[in-house]
Amino acid sequence: GKENCFAAVVFDKFEGTLNAEGCHLALHHPSDKGNLGTMLRTALGFGYRDIAIIRPAADAFDPHVVRASMGAIFGLNVRYYDDFAAYRADFPQHMLYPFMLDGSSSLPDVLAGEIVQPYALIFGNEGSGLPASFAALGQPVRIPSNDRVDSLNLSIAAAIGIYGFTQKEA
């Protein structure tokens, strides 16, 4: 509710099918419902419709996520995987771009080079990021920033990455 204004929505949960030829957003263990909803909204706003979510993770159909997505969840293909290996088995042809604090290449450097398609932009948990093992997958990417903060908010980092790759394709 908001003051004296209330709304209710009833829908059936659904599981999407990811496009094998399309680019994906892969979210590894996202736990904050607001961040998840914001990333879903951002993804749809920039044309990424295929979202892989690796468990454990927040429920994309939780009311807080649906609200934070501003309804974007209903325009997306969201599929849950029990682990990253299961996602990778379904999409072995996708180039992987894991976003990591210690990624070997900066986002501007990656975007200055050739972007291999189809690809998956991979973002980790809000608190722990991606496991170190992801550094051996694809092309690890870092978003350069100054030393006044240790990291960016997950949904902000995802928005920067999504926007950067979208502009490269334009």
PDB file of C-alpha atoms in Angstrom:
ATOM      1  CA  GLY A   1       0.000   0.000   0.000  1.00  0.00           C
ATOM      2  CA  LYS A   2       0.894   3.643  -0.401  1.00  0.00           C
ATOM      3  CA  GLU A   3      -1.002   5.917   1.960  1.00  0.00           C
ATOM      4  CA  ASN A   4      -4.607   4.931   1.210  1.00  0.00           C
ATOM      5  CA  CYS A   5      -3.966   3.442  -2.241  1.00  0.00           C
ATOM      6  CA  PHE A   6      -3.655  -0.340  -2.524  1.00  0.00           C
ATOM      7  CA  ALA A   7      -3.201  -2.714  -5.438  1.00  0.00           C
ATOM      8  CA  ALA A   8      -3.215  -6.460  -5.785  1.00  0.00           C
ATOM      9  CA  VAL A   9      -1.965  -8.623  -8.612  1.00  0.00           C
ATOM     10  CA  VAL A  10      -2.544 -12.307  -9.206  1.00  0.00           C
ATOM     11  CA  PHE A  11      -0.384 -14.242 -11.666  1.00  0.00           C
ATOM     12  CA  ASP A  12       1.043 -17.698 -12.163  1.00  0.00           C
ATOM     13  CA  LYS A  13       4.773 -18.152 -11.818  1.00  0.00           C
ATOM     14  CA  PHE A  14       6.400 -19.205 -15.057  1.00  0.00           C
ATOM     15  CA  GLU A  15       9.785 -20.361 -16.244  1.00  0.00           C
ATOM     16  CA  GLY A  16      11.154 -18.955 -19.456  1.00  0.00           C
ATOM     17  CA  THR A  17      13.217 -20.605 -22.151  1.00  0.00           C
ATOM     18  CA  LEU A  18      16.448 -18.768 -22.903  1.00  0.00           C
ATOM     19  CA  ASN A  19      17.279 -18.017 -26.523  1.00  0.00           C
ATOM     20  CA  ALA A  20      20.319 -20.086 -27.512  1.00  0.00           C
ATOM     21  CA  GLU A  21      21.421 -17.447 -30.015  1.00  0.00           C
ATOM     22  CA  GLY A  22      20.738 -14.434 -27.816  1.00  0.00           C
ATOM     23  CA  CYS A  23      22.908 -12.718 -25.258  1.00  0.00           C
ATOM     24  CA  HIS A  24      22.186 -13.471 -21.625  1.00  0.00           C
ATOM     25  CA  LEU A  25      22.463 -11.870 -18.234  1.00  0.00           C
ATOM     26  CA  ALA A  26      23.580 -14.527 -15.735  1.00  0.00           C
ATOM     27  CA  LEU A  27      23.108 -13.685 -12.063  1.00  0.00           C
ATOM     28  CA  HIS A  28      25.033 -15.878  -9.642  1.00  0.00           C
ATOM     29  CA  HIS A  29      23.370 -16.102  -6.208  1.00  0.00           C
ATOM     30  CA  PRO A  30      21.641 -12.700  -6.131  1.00  0.00           C
ATOM     31  CA  SER A  31      20.006 -12.389  -2.720  1.00  0.00           C
ATOM     32  CA  ASP A  32      18.749  -8.816  -2.404  1.00  0.00           C
ATOM     33  CA  LYS A  33      15.228  -8.589  -3.796  1.00  0.00           C
ATOM     34  CA  GLY A  34      15.481  -4.897  -4.629  1.00  0.00           C
ATOM     35  CA  ASN A  35      18.740  -5.408  -6.510  1.00  0.00           C
ATOM     36  CA  LEU A  36      17.303  -8.359  -8.425  1.00  0.00           C
ATOM     37  CA  GLY A  37      14.227  -6.411  -9.469  1.00  0.00           C
ATOM     38  CA  THR A  38      16.309  -3.410 -10.487  1.00  0.00           C
ATOM     39  CA  MET A  39      18.624  -5.599 -12.590  1.00  0.00           C
ATOM     40  CA  LEU A  40      15.634  -7.210 -14.307  1.00  0.00           C
ATOM     41  CA  ARG A  41      14.183  -3.788 -15.110  1.00  0.00           C
ATOM     42  CA  THR A  42      17.530  -2.525 -16.392  1.00  0.00           C
ATOM     43  CA  ALA A  43      18.090  -5.647 -18.506  1.00  0.00           C
ATOM     44  CA  LEU A  44      14.732  -5.302 -20.237  1.00  0.00           C
ATOM     45  CA  GLY A  45      15.247  -1.557 -20.697  1.00  0.00           C
ATOM     46  CA  PHE A  46      18.414  -2.241 -22.693  1.00  0.00           C
ATOM     47  CA  GLY A  47      17.096  -5.214 -24.648  1.00  0.00           C
ATOM     48  CA  TYR A  48      18.403  -8.184 -22.637  1.00  0.00           C
ATOM     49  CA  ARG A  49      15.435 -10.536 -22.360  1.00  0.00           C
ATOM     50  CA  ASP A  50      17.166 -13.786 -21.357  1.00  0.00           C
ATOM     51  CA  ILE A  51      18.089 -14.017 -17.680  1.00  0.00           C
ATOM     52  CA  ALA A  52      19.734 -17.006 -16.016  1.00  0.00           C
ATOM     53  CA  ILE A  53      19.612 -17.016 -12.219  1.00  0.00           C
ATOM     54  CA  ILE A  54      21.893 -19.392 -10.364  1.00  0.00           C
ATOM     55  CA  ARG A  55      20.606 -20.712  -7.033  1.00  0.00           C
ATOM     56  CA  PRO A  56      20.600 -20.040  -4.167  1.00  0.00           C
ATOM     57  CA  ALA A  57      18.933 -16.798  -5.105  1.00  0.00           C
ATOM     58  CA  ALA A  58      16.026 -14.533  -4.367  1.00  0.00           C
ATOM     59  CA  ASP A  59      12.728 -15.535  -5.956  1.00  0.00           C
ATOM     60  CA  ALA A  60      12.163 -13.437  -9.080  1.00  0.00           C
ATOM     61  CA  PHE A  61       8.412 -13.660  -8.390  1.00  0.00           C
ATOM     62  CA  ASP A  62       8.603 -12.376  -4.832  1.00  0.00           C
ATOM     63  CA  PRO A  63       6.387  -9.278  -4.572  1.00  0.00           C
ATOM     64  CA  HIS A  64       9.401  -7.122  -3.655  1.00  0.00           C
ATOM     65  CA  VAL A  65      11.246  -8.221  -6.811  1.00  0.00           C
ATOM     66  CA  VAL A  66       8.191  -7.765  -9.027  1.00  0.00           C
ATOM     67  CA  ARG A  67       7.698  -4.277  -7.566  1.00  0.00           C
ATOM     68  CA  ALA A  68      11.375  -3.320  -7.987  1.00  0.00           C
ATOM     69  CA  SER A  69      11.251  -4.588 -11.585  1.00  0.00           C
ATOM     70  CA  MET A  70       8.263  -2.294 -12.215  1.00  0.00           C
ATOM     71  CA  GLY A  71       6.652  -5.226 -14.023  1.00  0.00           C
ATOM     72  CA  ALA A  72       9.657  -5.917 -16.257  1.00  0.00           C
ATOM     73  CA  ILE A  73       9.665  -9.525 -15.022  1.00  0.00           C
ATOM     74  CA  PHE A  74       6.678 -10.153 -17.310  1.00  0.00           C
ATOM     75  CA  GLY A  75       8.673  -9.207 -20.420  1.00  0.00           C
ATOM     76  CA  LEU A  76      11.635 -11.458 -19.641  1.00  0.00           C
ATOM     77  CA  ASN A  77      12.627 -15.082 -20.059  1.00  0.00           C
ATOM     78  CA  VAL A  78      13.865 -16.004 -16.578  1.00  0.00           C
ATOM     79  CA  ARG A  79      15.262 -19.453 -15.927  1.00  0.00           C
ATOM     80  CA  TYR A  80      16.715 -20.778 -12.687  1.00  0.00           C
ATOM     81  CA  TYR A  81      19.667 -23.158 -12.539  1.00  0.00           C
ATOM     82  CA  ASP A  82      20.863 -25.131  -9.536  1.00  0.00           C
ATOM     83  CA  ASP A  83      24.484 -24.311 -10.358  1.00  0.00           C
ATOM     84  CA  PHE A  84      26.548 -22.522 -12.981  1.00  0.00           C
ATOM     85  CA  ALA A  85      27.654 -25.828 -14.542  1.00  0.00           C
ATOM     86  CA  ALA A  86      24.023 -26.565 -15.438  1.00  0.00           C
ATOM     87  CA  TYR A  87      23.695 -23.192 -17.162  1.00  0.00           C
ATOM     88  CA  ARG A  88      26.989 -23.744 -18.972  1.00  0.00           C
ATOM     89  CA  ALA A  89      25.868 -27.195 -20.142  1.00  0.00           C
ATOM     90  CA  ASP A  90      22.815 -25.597 -21.778  1.00  0.00           C
ATOM     91  CA  PHE A  91      24.844 -22.798 -23.414  1.00  0.00           C
ATOM     92  CA  PRO A  92      28.418 -23.957 -24.062  1.00  0.00           C
ATOM     93  CA  GLN A  93      28.734 -21.680 -27.109  1.00  0.00           C
ATOM     94  CA  HIS A  94      28.271 -18.450 -25.133  1.00  0.00           C
ATOM     95  CA  MET A  95      31.344 -16.324 -24.514  1.00  0.00           C
ATOM     96  CA  LEU A  96      31.480 -15.518 -20.812  1.00  0.00           C
ATOM     97  CA  TYR A  97      32.170 -12.068 -19.403  1.00  0.00           C
ATOM     98  CA  PRO A  98      32.285 -12.439 -15.605  1.00  0.00           C
ATOM     99  CA  PHE A  99      32.355  -9.085 -13.816  1.00  0.00           C
ATOM    100  CA  MET A 100      34.850  -9.289 -10.956  1.00  0.00           C
ATOM    101  CA  LEU A 101      36.594  -6.757  -8.716  1.00  0.00           C
ATOM    102  CA  ASP A 102      39.933  -8.186  -9.824  1.00  0.00           C
ATOM    103  CA  GLY A 103      38.968  -8.874 -13.436  1.00  0.00           C
ATOM    104  CA  SER A 104      41.970  -9.003 -15.720  1.00  0.00           C
ATOM    105  CA  SER A 105      40.575  -6.467 -18.220  1.00  0.00           C
ATOM    106  CA  SER A 106      38.829  -3.173 -17.614  1.00  0.00           C
ATOM    107  CA  LEU A 107      35.389  -2.670 -19.123  1.00  0.00           C
ATOM    108  CA  PRO A 108      36.655   0.064 -21.487  1.00  0.00           C
ATOM    109  CA  ASP A 109      39.428  -2.253 -22.728  1.00  0.00           C
ATOM    110  CA  VAL A 110      36.998  -5.124 -23.282  1.00  0.00           C
ATOM    111  CA  LEU A 111      34.596  -2.851 -25.139  1.00  0.00           C
ATOM    112  CA  ALA A 112      37.442  -1.535 -27.310  1.00  0.00           C
ATOM    113  CA  GLY A 113      38.066  -5.073 -28.564  1.00  0.00           C
ATOM    114  CA  GLU A 114      35.936  -7.609 -30.358  1.00  0.00           C
ATOM    115  CA  ILE A 115      32.847  -8.786 -28.472  1.00  0.00           C
ATOM    116  CA  VAL A 116      32.225 -12.447 -29.224  1.00  0.00           C
ATOM    117  CA  GLN A 117      28.545 -13.300 -29.659  1.00  0.00           C
ATOM    118  CA  PRO A 118      26.479 -14.809 -28.277  1.00  0.00           C
ATOM    119  CA  TYR A 119      27.667 -13.965 -24.793  1.00  0.00           C
ATOM    120  CA  ALA A 120      26.643 -13.902 -21.159  1.00  0.00           C
ATOM    121  CA  LEU A 121      27.365 -11.050 -18.776  1.00  0.00           C
ATOM    122  CA  ILE A 122      27.843 -12.661 -15.359  1.00  0.00           C
ATOM    123  CA  PHE A 123      27.379 -10.858 -12.054  1.00  0.00           C
ATOM    124  CA  GLY A 124      27.832 -12.302  -8.578  1.00  0.00           C
ATOM    125  CA  ASN A 125      26.235 -11.971  -5.181  1.00  0.00           C
ATOM    126  CA  GLU A 126      25.920  -8.548  -3.538  1.00  0.00           C
ATOM    127  CA  GLY A 127      28.229  -9.433  -0.663  1.00  0.00           C
ATOM    128  CA  SER A 128      30.647 -12.003  -2.016  1.00  0.00           C
ATOM    129  CA  GLY A 129      30.749 -11.294  -5.760  1.00  0.00           C
ATOM    130  CA  LEU A 130      31.715 -14.161  -8.036  1.00  0.00           C
ATOM    131  CA  PRO A 131      33.875 -17.033  -6.773  1.00  0.00           C
ATOM    132  CA  ALA A 132      37.546 -16.803  -7.776  1.00  0.00           C
ATOM    133  CA  SER A 133      37.068 -19.779 -10.114  1.00  0.00           C
ATOM    134  CA  PHE A 134      35.136 -17.515 -12.514  1.00  0.00           C
ATOM    135  CA  ALA A 135      38.407 -15.729 -13.349  1.00  0.00           C
ATOM    136  CA  ALA A 136      39.304 -18.773 -15.475  1.00  0.00           C
ATOM    137  CA  LEU A 137      36.075 -18.499 -17.483  1.00  0.00           C
ATOM    138  CA  GLY A 138      35.880 -16.359 -20.586  1.00  0.00           C
ATOM    139  CA  GLN A 139      37.110 -12.768 -20.243  1.00  0.00           C
ATOM    140  CA  PRO A 140      36.936 -11.449 -16.657  1.00  0.00           C
ATOM    141  CA  VAL A 141      35.909  -7.786 -16.580  1.00  0.00           C
ATOM    142  CA  ARG A 142      36.355  -5.101 -13.932  1.00  0.00           C
ATOM    143  CA  ILE A 143      34.635  -1.748 -13.803  1.00  0.00           C
ATOM    144  CA  PRO A 144      37.343   0.793 -13.020  1.00  0.00           C
ATOM    145  CA  SER A 145      36.674   3.193 -10.162  1.00  0.00           C
ATOM    146  CA  ASN A 146      38.773   5.178  -7.729  1.00  0.00           C
ATOM    147  CA  ASP A 147      40.041   3.797  -4.429  1.00  0.00           C
ATOM    148  CA  ARG A 148      37.468   5.651  -2.293  1.00  0.00           C
ATOM    149  CA  VAL A 149      35.028   2.727  -2.452  1.00  0.00           C
ATOM    150  CA  ASP A 150      35.753  -0.986  -2.397  1.00  0.00           C
ATOM    151  CA  SER A 151      32.951  -1.893  -4.820  1.00  0.00           C
ATOM    152  CA  LEU A 152      29.791  -0.715  -6.529  1.00  0.00           C
ATOM    153  CA  ASN A 153      26.242  -1.751  -5.694  1.00  0.00           C
ATOM    154  CA  LEU A 154      25.394  -4.876  -7.698  1.00  0.00           C
ATOM    155  CA  SER A 155      22.506  -3.346  -9.622  1.00  0.00           C
ATOM    156  CA  ILE A 156      24.636  -0.286 -10.472  1.00  0.00           C
ATOM    157  CA  ALA A 157      27.509  -2.497 -11.680  1.00  0.00           C
ATOM    158  CA  ALA A 158      25.094  -4.565 -13.768  1.00  0.00           C
ATOM    159  CA  ALA A 159      23.599  -1.401 -15.268  1.00  0.00           C
ATOM    160  CA  ILE A 160      27.048  -0.104 -16.225  1.00  0.00           C
ATOM    161  CA  GLY A 161      28.012  -3.435 -17.797  1.00  0.00           C
ATOM    162  CA  ILE A 162      24.722  -3.859 -19.634  1.00  0.00           C
ATOM    163  CA  TYR A 163      24.830  -0.301 -20.947  1.00  0.00           C
ATOM    164  CA  GLY A 164      28.453  -0.617 -22.072  1.00  0.00           C
ATOM    165  CA  PHE A 165      27.824  -3.814 -24.029  1.00  0.00           C
ATOM    166  CA  THR A 166      24.629  -2.374 -25.505  1.00  0.00           C
ATOM    167  CA  GLN A 167      26.490   0.698 -26.764  1.00  0.00           C
ATOM    168  CA  LYS A 168      29.190  -1.480 -28.308  1.00  0.00           C
ATOM    169  CA  GLU A 169      26.546  -3.307 -30.316  1.00  0.00           C
ATOM    170  CA  ALA A 170      24.818  -0.094 -31.478  1.00  0.00           C
TER     171      ALA A 170
END
